[in-house]
Amino acid sequence: MPMPMRRSAVRFVFAVGFTLAAGITIAFAAAASPAPAAPPAAPARDFVLAAPAETPPAPVATALKGITAEALGARVQFLASPTLEGRGLGSLGLDAALEYAASSLMLAGIPPLAPADTGAGAGADAGADAGGDARAIFLRYFQPVPLRVITGAGGELAVDTRRDDAVMQRAFASGVDAILEPARLGTISAPAVFAGYGIREPDLGHDDYKGLDVRGKIVVVRRGTPEGDAWNAAALRGRYDPGDADDRWEAKRETAEALGALALVGLEGDGFAARLAERDAVLTTWWLPADVASAPIPVVRVSPLAAAALLGADSAAAPAAAARPLPGVTVTLRTTGTERAVVSRNVVGLLAGSDPALREEAVVIGAHVDHLGRAGDTIFPGADDNSSGTAALLEIARAFAALPERPKRTVIFAFWTGEEEGKFGSGYWVRHPGWPLARTRAYVNLDMIGHPWLREEIEKLVSDARLPDGAAFLAAVKTADFAEPGLPADAPELEAALRWAGPVSGMALHLDRTDGTHGGSDYRDFARARVPFLRFFGNFFPAYHEPGDTAETLDPAQVQRMARLVFATAWHLAAR
Ligand SMILES: [Zn+2]
């Protein structure tokens, strides 16, 4: 998971209410004399207390108790072991982790997802359709994910400026004045156009492309958003200037691509040098999906020096410089490297539902298995990212399989590959679903569930929300027993499941409304495909994406809390 924006930026427009877990809703009138210029109040209904809880059916209570810190810890010890070398994409360590997941599903008695073309229906039992050949069964847990890898990746950006008969040529090398993002090998050369911030937000009456024709051109845009409070809304910050530099240009790339541009040049401004200094800034190994005919248009981030060559020194330094064609300026982007095909794999198991009708609907629960791998002698174990989610999903799957009576709907357990490099496994599934998206009642994502919120963060959340009875809420919340699931704004079924599952698993919740289309984990492509999704995530911590994210630093008891919450939520979605 890339780094999302800090919590303080997340809170905005709300109604006023307070929902007790038992579903009693008592609306509180907004404070008589609102504080001057305070942000609008949060919908108190999004705060869920951990008590009182409805008594779950006995088998569900037993299943919850069966998800233990001991078992989770044991799984994390293996997944985050240096022996797996950080489970990098394309590595043996990742292959071993994926096969561990498949054999764990097999051990739990969870059949593989019958490939769609076998004609075997959702109710098919592994034994029945694989004729009892263990190897054949084992191999059917894997969904191949075709990828391209470019090694020794690099290239340059050249800017030719024609003035009368003279042409000034300047080249900016990757890793010096340009950071090239993963892109197909080749050369693109086209006239350049400056499109301001490169944003179209009709709701705000803002369109940087107004009057510009960028078809077949290379578009140059500025980082961030225009000034003004309206642009501080979390959804806009998340879209145009998320905490994670990797995703910073994504939305602007999509806008330029939709308007026919061939490539996007992002002016990083003063932050360029700092970005360049970051460990993973200049990638020399690029991964791309192999199943999409047209790869996304390339993005190149450039330094102030390159910006001046493109726009002229004055404009480059002027944030309000207007969008305009750049007559006489031609940009050429050359990417170099060695490309080869690699097939990674998703692992998928399926438990058919017990109801003849409702079994045609499925709840898909997913967690990525891959992590950053190794860089030279340095290994990135990825204990929290995402051994915690993988271990939890394996225990959740085992708990579902052990239920004396299956839930009415089908439950699918998906272990994704390639999340760190581009959400490749989940993206491939959304493009080639082993189960129809239209019959997917919800996608539930687990990523980094091992670190709790800090007390002061919960307190800030409550005060930012100006929760009418915040003191009572805080008094009732144990810090470690708090989580903030993410879900779309209008998702009554998901909300009902969370309202039930939070108290049943002893967790207080804040429901974080997000559209997820620029989300930092595997729910992104489900959100884009308009599949109702739930994001389960714990918290960031100093060793995030560092070698220090080790099994020793992860508290299995925290993973247990979140795993039980996810099990209860998924059970409610599958059974009710
Ligand atoms: Zn992750």
Coordinates of C-alpha atoms and ligand atoms in Angstrom, one line a residue:
M1 CA 0.0 0.0 0.0
P2 CA 1.3 3.4 -0.9
M3 CA 1.1 6.2 1.7
P4 CA -2.4 7.9 1.8
M5 CA -2.9 11.5 3.0
R6 CA -2.5 12.2 6.7
R7 CA -5.7 11.7 8.7
S8 CA -6.1 15.4 9.6
A9 CA -6.8 16.2 6.0
V10 CA -9.6 13.5 5.7
R11 CA -12.4 15.0 7.7
F12 CA -15.1 17.1 5.9
V13 CA -18.8 17.6 5.1
F14 CA -21.1 15.8 7.5
A15 CA -24.7 15.6 9.0
V16 CA -25.2 15.4 12.7
G17 CA -26.3 12.2 14.5
F18 CA -25.0 9.5 16.8
T19 CA -25.7 5.9 16.2
L20 CA -25.5 3.4 19.1
A21 CA -24.3 0.0 17.9
A22 CA -27.7 -1.5 18.7
G23 CA -29.1 0.5 15.8
I24 CA -30.8 3.1 18.0
T25 CA -30.3 6.4 16.3
I26 CA -30.6 9.5 18.4
A27 CA -30.1 12.7 16.5
F28 CA -28.5 15.6 18.3
A29 CA -29.3 19.1 17.3
A30 CA -26.2 20.9 16.1
A31 CA -24.6 23.2 18.8
A32 CA -26.8 26.3 19.4
S33 CA -24.0 28.7 18.6
P34 CA -21.7 27.1 16.1
A35 CA -17.9 28.0 16.6
P36 CA -16.8 30.7 14.1
A37 CA -15.3 29.2 10.8
A38 CA -15.2 25.7 12.2
P39 CA -15.3 22.9 9.6
P40 CA -18.8 21.5 9.1
A41 CA -19.8 18.8 11.7
A42 CA -19.1 15.1 11.0
P43 CA -22.0 12.6 10.5
A44 CA -22.0 11.2 14.1
R45 CA -23.8 8.2 12.6
D46 CA -20.4 7.2 11.2
F47 CA -19.1 6.6 14.7
V48 CA -19.9 3.2 16.0
L49 CA -19.5 2.2 19.6
A50 CA -18.1 -1.3 20.5
A51 CA -21.1 -2.0 22.7
P52 CA -23.8 -3.2 23.1
A53 CA -23.5 -6.0 20.6
E54 CA -26.1 -8.3 19.2
T55 CA -25.3 -11.9 20.2
P56 CA -24.0 -13.6 17.2
P57 CA -25.1 -17.2 16.3
A58 CA -23.1 -19.7 18.3
P59 CA -21.1 -21.1 15.4
V60 CA -20.1 -17.5 14.4
A61 CA -19.0 -16.8 18.0
T62 CA -17.0 -20.0 18.0
A63 CA -15.4 -19.1 14.6
L64 CA -14.4 -15.7 15.9
K65 CA -12.7 -17.2 19.0
G66 CA -10.9 -19.6 16.6
I67 CA -9.1 -16.8 14.9
T68 CA -6.2 -16.4 17.2
A69 CA -3.1 -14.3 17.6
E70 CA -1.0 -17.5 17.9
A71 CA -2.1 -18.8 14.5
L72 CA -1.7 -15.4 12.9
G73 CA 1.7 -14.9 14.4
A74 CA 2.9 -18.2 13.1
R75 CA 1.8 -17.4 9.6
V76 CA 3.4 -13.9 9.7
Q77 CA 6.7 -15.6 10.9
F78 CA 6.8 -17.5 7.7
L79 CA 5.5 -14.9 5.3
A80 CA 7.9 -12.2 6.7
S81 CA 10.8 -14.5 7.0
P82 CA 14.0 -13.2 5.3
T83 CA 14.0 -16.6 3.5
L84 CA 11.2 -15.3 1.3
E85 CA 13.3 -12.3 0.5
G86 CA 10.5 -9.7 0.8
R87 CA 8.2 -11.5 -1.6
G88 CA 9.2 -9.2 -4.5
L89 CA 7.2 -9.5 -7.8
G90 CA 8.8 -12.1 -10.1
S91 CA 10.8 -13.6 -7.2
L92 CA 10.9 -17.2 -5.9
G93 CA 10.0 -15.8 -2.5
L94 CA 6.7 -14.5 -3.8
D95 CA 6.0 -17.8 -5.6
A96 CA 6.6 -19.7 -2.4
A97 CA 4.3 -17.4 -0.4
L98 CA 1.6 -17.8 -3.1
E99 CA 1.9 -21.6 -3.0
Y100 CA 1.8 -21.5 0.8
A101 CA -1.6 -19.7 0.4
A102 CA -2.9 -22.2 -2.1
S103 CA -1.9 -25.2 0.1
S104 CA -3.4 -23.6 3.1
L105 CA -6.7 -23.2 1.3
M106 CA -6.4 -26.8 0.2
L107 CA -5.6 -27.9 3.8
A108 CA -8.7 -26.0 5.1
G109 CA -10.9 -27.8 2.6
I110 CA -11.6 -24.7 0.5
P111 CA -11.9 -25.7 -3.2
P112 CA -10.1 -23.8 -6.0
L113 CA -12.2 -21.4 -8.1
A114 CA -13.2 -23.6 -11.0
P115 CA -11.9 -21.8 -14.2
A116 CA -14.8 -20.3 -15.9
D117 CA -14.3 -22.3 -19.1
T118 CA -14.7 -25.7 -17.4
G119 CA -18.4 -25.2 -17.2
A120 CA -18.3 -26.3 -13.6
G121 CA -20.8 -24.1 -11.6
A122 CA -20.1 -22.2 -8.4
G123 CA -21.4 -25.2 -6.4
A124 CA -18.8 -27.6 -7.9
D125 CA -16.7 -29.4 -5.3
A126 CA -12.9 -29.6 -6.1
G127 CA -13.0 -33.3 -5.7
A128 CA -15.8 -33.7 -8.2
D129 CA -14.2 -31.5 -11.0
A130 CA -10.6 -32.5 -10.6
G131 CA -11.0 -36.2 -10.3
G132 CA -9.1 -36.3 -7.1
D133 CA -5.7 -35.6 -8.6
A134 CA -4.1 -33.5 -5.9
R135 CA -1.6 -31.8 -8.2
A136 CA -4.4 -30.9 -10.7
I137 CA -6.5 -29.5 -7.8
F138 CA -3.5 -27.5 -6.4
L139 CA -2.7 -25.9 -9.8
R140 CA -6.3 -24.8 -10.1
Y141 CA -6.0 -22.3 -7.3
F142 CA -3.8 -20.1 -9.5
Q143 CA -5.0 -17.5 -11.9
P144 CA -2.1 -16.6 -14.2
V145 CA -1.4 -12.8 -14.4
P146 CA 0.7 -12.0 -17.5
L147 CA 3.1 -9.1 -17.0
R148 CA 6.0 -7.4 -18.8
V149 CA 9.2 -6.5 -17.0
I150 CA 11.6 -4.0 -18.3
T151 CA 15.1 -4.2 -16.7
G152 CA 17.8 -1.7 -17.0
A153 CA 15.0 0.8 -17.6
G154 CA 15.8 4.4 -18.3
G155 CA 15.7 7.0 -21.0
E156 CA 15.5 10.7 -21.5
L157 CA 13.3 13.7 -22.2
A158 CA 14.4 16.0 -25.0
V159 CA 13.0 19.5 -25.5
D160 CA 13.5 21.2 -28.9
T161 CA 12.6 24.8 -29.2
R162 CA 12.3 26.3 -32.6
R163 CA 12.7 30.1 -32.9
D164 CA 12.7 31.3 -36.5
D165 CA 15.2 28.9 -38.2
A166 CA 17.1 28.1 -35.0
V167 CA 16.4 25.0 -33.0
M168 CA 17.7 24.7 -29.4
Q169 CA 17.9 21.2 -28.3
R170 CA 18.2 20.2 -24.6
A171 CA 18.1 16.7 -23.2
F172 CA 17.2 15.7 -19.6
A173 CA 18.4 12.3 -18.5
S174 CA 16.4 9.9 -16.3
G175 CA 17.6 10.1 -12.7
V176 CA 19.1 13.6 -13.2
D177 CA 16.4 16.1 -14.3
A178 CA 13.7 13.6 -15.2
I179 CA 12.0 10.7 -13.4
L180 CA 10.4 8.3 -15.9
E181 CA 7.5 6.2 -14.8
P182 CA 7.2 2.6 -16.0
A183 CA 6.1 2.8 -19.7
R184 CA 6.4 0.7 -22.8
L185 CA 9.8 0.9 -24.6
G186 CA 10.0 3.3 -27.5
T187 CA 10.1 6.9 -28.6
I188 CA 7.3 9.4 -28.5
S189 CA 7.8 12.8 -30.1
A190 CA 5.1 15.5 -30.4
P191 CA 4.4 19.2 -30.0
A192 CA 4.0 20.4 -26.4
V193 CA 1.0 22.1 -24.7
F194 CA 1.0 23.6 -21.2
A195 CA -2.3 22.8 -19.4
G196 CA -1.8 24.6 -16.1
Y197 CA -2.6 22.1 -13.3
G198 CA -4.1 19.7 -15.8
I199 CA -7.4 19.5 -13.9
R200 CA -11.0 19.5 -15.0
E201 CA -13.5 19.8 -12.1
P202 CA -16.8 20.9 -13.4
D203 CA -18.3 21.1 -9.9
L204 CA -15.8 23.8 -9.1
G205 CA -16.1 25.4 -12.6
H206 CA -12.5 24.6 -13.2
D207 CA -11.2 23.4 -16.5
D208 CA -7.5 23.8 -17.4
Y209 CA -8.1 22.3 -20.8
K210 CA -10.7 24.8 -21.9
G211 CA -9.9 25.9 -25.4
L212 CA -6.9 23.6 -25.6
D213 CA -6.6 20.8 -28.2
V214 CA -4.2 18.2 -26.9
R215 CA -4.9 15.4 -29.3
G216 CA -1.6 13.9 -30.4
K217 CA 0.3 16.3 -28.2
I218 CA 2.5 16.0 -25.1
V219 CA 0.9 17.8 -22.2
V220 CA 2.9 19.7 -19.6
V221 CA 1.2 20.3 -16.2
R222 CA 2.0 21.7 -12.8
R223 CA 1.9 19.7 -9.6
G224 CA -0.9 20.1 -7.1
T225 CA -4.0 22.2 -7.3
P226 CA -4.9 25.9 -7.5
E227 CA -5.1 27.9 -4.3
G228 CA -8.3 28.1 -2.4
D229 CA -10.3 26.3 0.4
A230 CA -12.4 24.5 -2.1
W231 CA -9.3 22.5 -3.2
N232 CA -8.6 21.3 0.3
A233 CA -11.5 18.9 0.2
A234 CA -10.0 15.4 1.0
A235 CA -11.4 13.8 -2.1
L236 CA -9.6 16.4 -4.2
R237 CA -6.4 16.2 -2.2
G238 CA -6.6 12.5 -2.5
R239 CA -7.0 12.8 -6.3
Y240 CA -4.5 15.5 -7.2
D241 CA -2.0 15.6 -4.4
P242 CA -2.1 12.3 -2.4
G243 CA 0.6 11.8 0.2
D244 CA 2.2 9.1 -2.0
A245 CA 4.3 10.6 -4.8
D246 CA 3.7 7.5 -6.9
D247 CA 0.1 8.3 -7.2
R248 CA 0.5 12.1 -7.5
W249 CA 0.1 12.3 -11.3
E250 CA -2.4 9.4 -11.8
A251 CA -5.6 11.5 -12.1
K252 CA -3.9 14.1 -14.3
R253 CA -2.6 11.3 -16.5
E254 CA -6.1 9.9 -16.9
T255 CA -7.5 13.3 -17.8
A256 CA -4.8 14.1 -20.4
E257 CA -5.1 10.6 -21.8
A258 CA -8.9 10.9 -22.1
L259 CA -8.3 14.1 -24.2
G260 CA -6.0 12.3 -26.6
A261 CA -2.6 13.3 -25.2
L262 CA 0.4 11.0 -25.9
A263 CA 2.3 11.6 -22.7
L264 CA 2.2 13.8 -19.6
V265 CA 5.1 15.9 -18.3
G266 CA 4.7 16.7 -14.6
L267 CA 6.5 19.8 -13.2
E268 CA 7.5 18.6 -9.7
G269 CA 8.9 22.0 -8.9
D270 CA 11.1 22.5 -5.8
G271 CA 10.1 19.0 -4.6
F272 CA 12.0 17.4 -7.4
A273 CA 15.4 17.1 -5.7
A274 CA 13.8 15.7 -2.6
R275 CA 11.9 13.2 -4.6
L276 CA 15.0 12.2 -6.5
A277 CA 16.7 11.5 -3.2
E278 CA 14.1 9.0 -2.1
R279 CA 15.1 5.4 -2.3
D280 CA 12.6 4.2 -4.8
A281 CA 12.4 7.4 -6.9
V282 CA 14.2 6.2 -10.0
L283 CA 13.2 2.7 -10.7
T284 CA 15.3 0.7 -13.1
T285 CA 13.0 -2.2 -13.1
W286 CA 9.5 -1.5 -14.6
W287 CA 6.5 -3.7 -14.4
L288 CA 3.5 -3.4 -16.7
P289 CA 0.4 -5.4 -17.3
A290 CA 0.7 -7.6 -20.4
D291 CA -3.0 -8.1 -21.0
V292 CA -4.0 -4.5 -21.8
A293 CA -3.7 -3.6 -25.4
S294 CA -2.8 0.0 -24.8
A295 CA -0.6 0.8 -21.8
P296 CA -1.5 4.0 -20.0
I297 CA 0.3 7.1 -21.5
P298 CA 3.7 7.6 -20.0
V299 CA 4.3 10.2 -17.2
V300 CA 7.7 12.0 -16.8
R301 CA 8.3 14.2 -13.8
V302 CA 10.8 16.9 -14.3
S303 CA 13.0 19.3 -12.5
P304 CA 12.7 23.1 -12.4
L305 CA 15.5 23.2 -15.0
A306 CA 13.5 21.1 -17.5
A307 CA 10.4 23.1 -16.6
A308 CA 12.2 26.3 -17.6
A309 CA 13.3 24.7 -20.9
L310 CA 9.6 23.8 -21.6
L311 CA 7.8 27.0 -20.4
G312 CA 10.6 29.6 -20.3
A313 CA 12.1 30.6 -16.9
D314 CA 9.3 33.1 -16.1
S315 CA 6.4 30.9 -16.6
A316 CA 8.0 27.9 -15.0
A317 CA 8.3 30.0 -11.8
A318 CA 4.8 31.5 -12.0
P319 CA 2.1 29.2 -10.4
A320 CA -0.7 31.1 -12.1
A321 CA 0.8 30.9 -15.5
A322 CA -2.1 30.3 -17.9
A323 CA -2.6 27.1 -19.9
R324 CA -1.6 27.6 -23.5
P325 CA 0.0 25.9 -26.6
L326 CA 3.8 26.1 -26.6
P327 CA 4.5 27.1 -30.2
G328 CA 7.8 25.8 -31.5
V329 CA 8.3 23.4 -28.6
T330 CA 8.6 19.7 -29.4
V331 CA 9.1 17.1 -26.7
T332 CA 10.6 13.7 -27.3
L333 CA 10.5 10.9 -24.8
R334 CA 12.8 7.9 -25.2
T335 CA 12.5 4.9 -22.9
T336 CA 15.2 2.3 -23.0
G337 CA 15.7 -1.1 -21.4
T338 CA 15.2 -4.8 -21.9
E339 CA 11.7 -6.2 -21.9
R340 CA 10.5 -9.7 -21.2
A341 CA 7.3 -11.5 -20.3
V342 CA 6.7 -12.8 -16.8
V343 CA 3.7 -14.6 -15.6
S344 CA 2.8 -14.1 -11.9
R345 CA -0.2 -15.6 -10.2
N346 CA -3.2 -14.8 -8.1
V347 CA -4.4 -17.5 -5.7
V348 CA -8.2 -17.9 -5.4
G349 CA -10.4 -20.3 -3.4
L350 CA -14.2 -20.5 -3.3
L351 CA -16.7 -21.6 -0.8
A352 CA -20.1 -22.1 -2.5
G353 CA -23.1 -20.6 -0.7
S354 CA -25.7 -22.8 0.9
D355 CA -28.8 -21.1 -0.6
P356 CA -29.7 -22.2 -4.1
A357 CA -30.5 -18.7 -5.2
L358 CA -28.2 -16.5 -3.1
R359 CA -25.2 -18.7 -3.8
E360 CA -25.1 -17.0 -7.2
E361 CA -23.9 -13.9 -5.3
A362 CA -20.5 -13.7 -3.9
V363 CA -18.5 -11.8 -1.3
V364 CA -14.9 -11.5 -2.4
I365 CA -12.2 -11.0 0.3
G366 CA -8.7 -10.1 -0.9
A367 CA -5.2 -9.3 0.4
H368 CA -2.0 -8.8 -1.6
V369 CA 0.9 -11.2 -0.9
D370 CA 3.7 -9.5 -2.6
H371 CA 6.0 -6.8 -1.1
L372 CA 9.1 -4.9 -2.1
G373 CA 11.5 -7.8 -2.3
R374 CA 15.2 -7.0 -1.8
A375 CA 17.6 -4.3 -2.9
G376 CA 21.0 -5.8 -3.0
D377 CA 21.6 -7.2 0.5
T378 CA 18.7 -5.3 2.0
I379 CA 15.5 -7.3 2.4
F380 CA 12.1 -5.7 3.0
P381 CA 10.2 -8.3 5.0
G382 CA 6.8 -6.6 4.8
A383 CA 5.5 -8.1 8.1
D384 CA 2.6 -5.6 8.3
D385 CA 2.6 -4.9 4.5
N386 CA 1.0 -7.3 3.9
S387 CA 1.9 -10.5 5.7
S388 CA -0.6 -9.3 8.3
G389 CA -3.5 -9.2 5.7
T390 CA -2.4 -12.4 4.1
A391 CA -2.2 -14.3 7.4
A392 CA -5.6 -12.8 8.5
L393 CA -7.3 -13.9 5.2
L394 CA -5.9 -17.4 5.5
E395 CA -7.3 -17.6 9.1
I396 CA -10.6 -16.1 8.0
A397 CA -10.9 -18.6 5.2
R398 CA -10.1 -21.5 7.6
A399 CA -12.8 -20.1 9.9
F400 CA -15.4 -20.0 7.1
A401 CA -14.6 -23.5 6.0
A402 CA -15.0 -24.7 9.6
L403 CA -18.5 -23.3 10.0
P404 CA -21.0 -26.1 10.5
E405 CA -23.4 -24.3 8.1
R406 CA -22.1 -22.2 5.2
P407 CA -23.5 -18.7 4.7
K408 CA -26.2 -18.4 2.1
R409 CA -23.9 -16.5 -0.4
T410 CA -20.7 -17.7 -1.9
V411 CA -17.4 -16.5 -0.4
I412 CA -14.3 -16.1 -2.5
F413 CA -10.8 -15.7 -1.0
A414 CA -8.3 -14.0 -3.2
F415 CA -4.6 -13.6 -2.7
W416 CA -3.3 -11.0 -5.1
T417 CA 0.1 -10.5 -6.7
G418 CA 1.8 -7.3 -7.9
E419 CA 0.1 -4.8 -5.6
E420 CA 3.2 -2.8 -4.8
E421 CA 4.2 -2.4 -8.4
G422 CA 0.7 -1.4 -9.7
K423 CA -2.1 -3.4 -8.2
F424 CA -1.6 -5.9 -11.0
G425 CA -3.2 -9.0 -9.6
S426 CA -6.5 -7.3 -8.5
G427 CA -6.5 -5.2 -11.7
Y428 CA -6.2 -8.4 -13.8
W429 CA -9.1 -10.0 -11.9
V430 CA -11.3 -6.9 -12.5
R431 CA -10.5 -7.2 -16.2
H432 CA -10.7 -11.0 -16.2
P433 CA -13.0 -11.9 -13.3
G434 CA -13.1 -15.5 -12.3
W435 CA -16.5 -14.6 -10.8
P436 CA -18.8 -12.0 -12.5
L437 CA -18.4 -8.5 -11.0
A438 CA -22.1 -8.0 -11.5
R439 CA -22.7 -10.8 -9.0
T440 CA -20.1 -9.6 -6.6
R441 CA -22.1 -8.3 -3.6
A442 CA -18.9 -6.7 -2.1
Y443 CA -15.2 -6.7 -2.3
V444 CA -13.5 -6.6 1.1
N445 CA -9.8 -5.6 1.2
L446 CA -7.2 -6.2 3.9
D447 CA -3.9 -4.4 3.7
M448 CA -1.6 -3.5 6.6
I449 CA -3.9 -4.4 9.5
G450 CA -1.2 -4.8 12.2
H451 CA -0.8 -1.3 13.6
P452 CA -3.4 0.4 15.7
W453 CA -4.5 4.1 15.7
L454 CA -2.7 6.3 18.3
R455 CA -4.9 7.7 21.1
E456 CA -4.2 11.2 20.0
E457 CA -5.3 10.4 16.5
I458 CA -8.7 9.1 17.7
E459 CA -9.1 12.2 19.9
K460 CA -8.3 14.4 16.9
L461 CA -10.7 12.6 14.8
V462 CA -13.5 13.1 17.3
S463 CA -12.7 16.7 17.9
D464 CA -12.3 17.5 14.2
A465 CA -15.7 15.9 13.7
R466 CA -17.1 17.9 16.6
L467 CA -18.9 14.8 17.7
P468 CA -21.7 16.0 20.0
D469 CA -21.0 13.4 22.6
G470 CA -17.3 12.9 21.8
A471 CA -16.2 12.6 25.4
A472 CA -18.6 9.7 26.0
F473 CA -17.4 8.1 22.8
L474 CA -13.7 8.4 23.8
A475 CA -14.5 7.2 27.3
A476 CA -16.0 4.1 25.8
V477 CA -13.2 3.4 23.2
K478 CA -10.1 1.3 24.0
T479 CA -7.3 2.6 21.7
A480 CA -6.4 -0.8 20.3
D481 CA -10.1 -1.7 19.8
F482 CA -10.6 1.0 17.2
A483 CA -10.6 0.9 13.4
E484 CA -11.6 3.0 10.5
P485 CA -13.0 1.0 7.6
G486 CA -13.3 2.8 4.3
L487 CA -16.5 2.4 2.3
P488 CA -18.3 4.4 -0.4
A489 CA -20.7 7.1 0.6
D490 CA -23.9 5.3 -0.3
A491 CA -23.5 1.7 0.8
P492 CA -26.3 0.7 3.2
E493 CA -25.5 -3.1 3.1
L494 CA -21.9 -2.5 3.9
E495 CA -22.8 -0.1 6.6
A496 CA -25.2 -2.5 8.2
A497 CA -22.6 -5.2 8.2
L498 CA -20.0 -2.9 9.9
R499 CA -22.6 -1.7 12.5
W500 CA -23.2 -5.4 13.4
A501 CA -19.6 -6.6 13.1
G502 CA -17.9 -3.8 15.0
P503 CA -19.6 -4.5 18.3
V504 CA -19.7 -8.3 17.7
S505 CA -15.9 -8.3 17.4
G506 CA -15.5 -5.7 20.2
M507 CA -14.3 -2.9 18.0
A508 CA -15.4 0.7 17.9
L509 CA -15.4 2.1 14.4
H510 CA -15.4 5.3 12.4
L511 CA -16.8 4.7 8.9
D512 CA -14.6 6.6 6.5
R513 CA -16.4 7.6 3.3
T514 CA -14.2 7.4 0.2
D515 CA -14.9 6.8 -3.5
G516 CA -11.8 4.5 -3.6
T517 CA -11.1 5.2 -7.3
H518 CA -7.7 6.6 -6.4
G519 CA -7.3 4.3 -3.4
G520 CA -3.9 3.1 -2.3
S521 CA -4.6 -0.7 -2.4
D522 CA -6.4 -3.5 -4.2
Y523 CA -9.9 -2.1 -3.8
R524 CA -9.1 0.7 -6.3
D525 CA -10.0 -1.2 -9.4
F526 CA -13.1 -2.7 -7.8
A527 CA -14.2 0.8 -6.9
R528 CA -13.5 1.9 -10.5
A529 CA -15.7 -1.0 -11.7
R530 CA -18.4 0.2 -9.3
V531 CA -18.2 -2.9 -7.1
P532 CA -19.2 -2.0 -3.5
F533 CA -15.9 -2.2 -1.5
L534 CA -14.6 -2.2 2.0
R535 CA -11.1 -1.1 2.9
F536 CA -9.6 -2.5 6.1
F537 CA -6.3 -0.9 7.1
G538 CA -4.7 -0.3 10.5
N539 CA -2.2 2.6 10.6
F540 CA 1.1 3.8 9.3
F541 CA 4.2 3.4 11.3
P542 CA 7.8 4.6 10.9
A543 CA 9.1 1.4 9.3
Y544 CA 6.5 1.5 6.6
H545 CA 8.1 0.3 3.3
E546 CA 11.4 0.0 5.2
P547 CA 13.5 -3.0 6.2
G548 CA 12.3 -2.5 9.7
D549 CA 8.8 -3.8 8.9
T550 CA 9.7 -7.1 10.6
A551 CA 7.6 -9.9 12.3
E552 CA 9.2 -8.9 15.6
T553 CA 7.7 -5.4 15.4
L554 CA 4.2 -6.6 14.6
D555 CA 1.7 -7.4 17.4
P556 CA -0.3 -10.5 16.5
A557 CA -3.0 -9.5 19.0
Q558 CA -3.7 -6.4 16.9
V559 CA -3.9 -8.5 13.8
Q560 CA -6.3 -10.8 15.6
R561 CA -8.6 -7.8 16.5
M562 CA -8.8 -6.7 12.8
A563 CA -9.1 -10.3 11.5
R564 CA -12.1 -11.0 13.7
L565 CA -13.7 -7.7 12.6
V566 CA -13.2 -8.6 9.0
F567 CA -14.5 -12.1 9.5
A568 CA -17.7 -10.8 11.2
T569 CA -18.2 -8.2 8.5
A570 CA -17.8 -10.7 5.7
W571 CA -20.0 -13.3 7.4
H572 CA -22.8 -10.7 7.8
L573 CA -22.5 -9.8 4.1
A574 CA -22.6 -13.5 3.1
A575 CA -25.2 -14.7 5.5
R576 CA -27.7 -11.9 5.9
Ligands
ZN1 ZN 0.3 -3.2 1.0

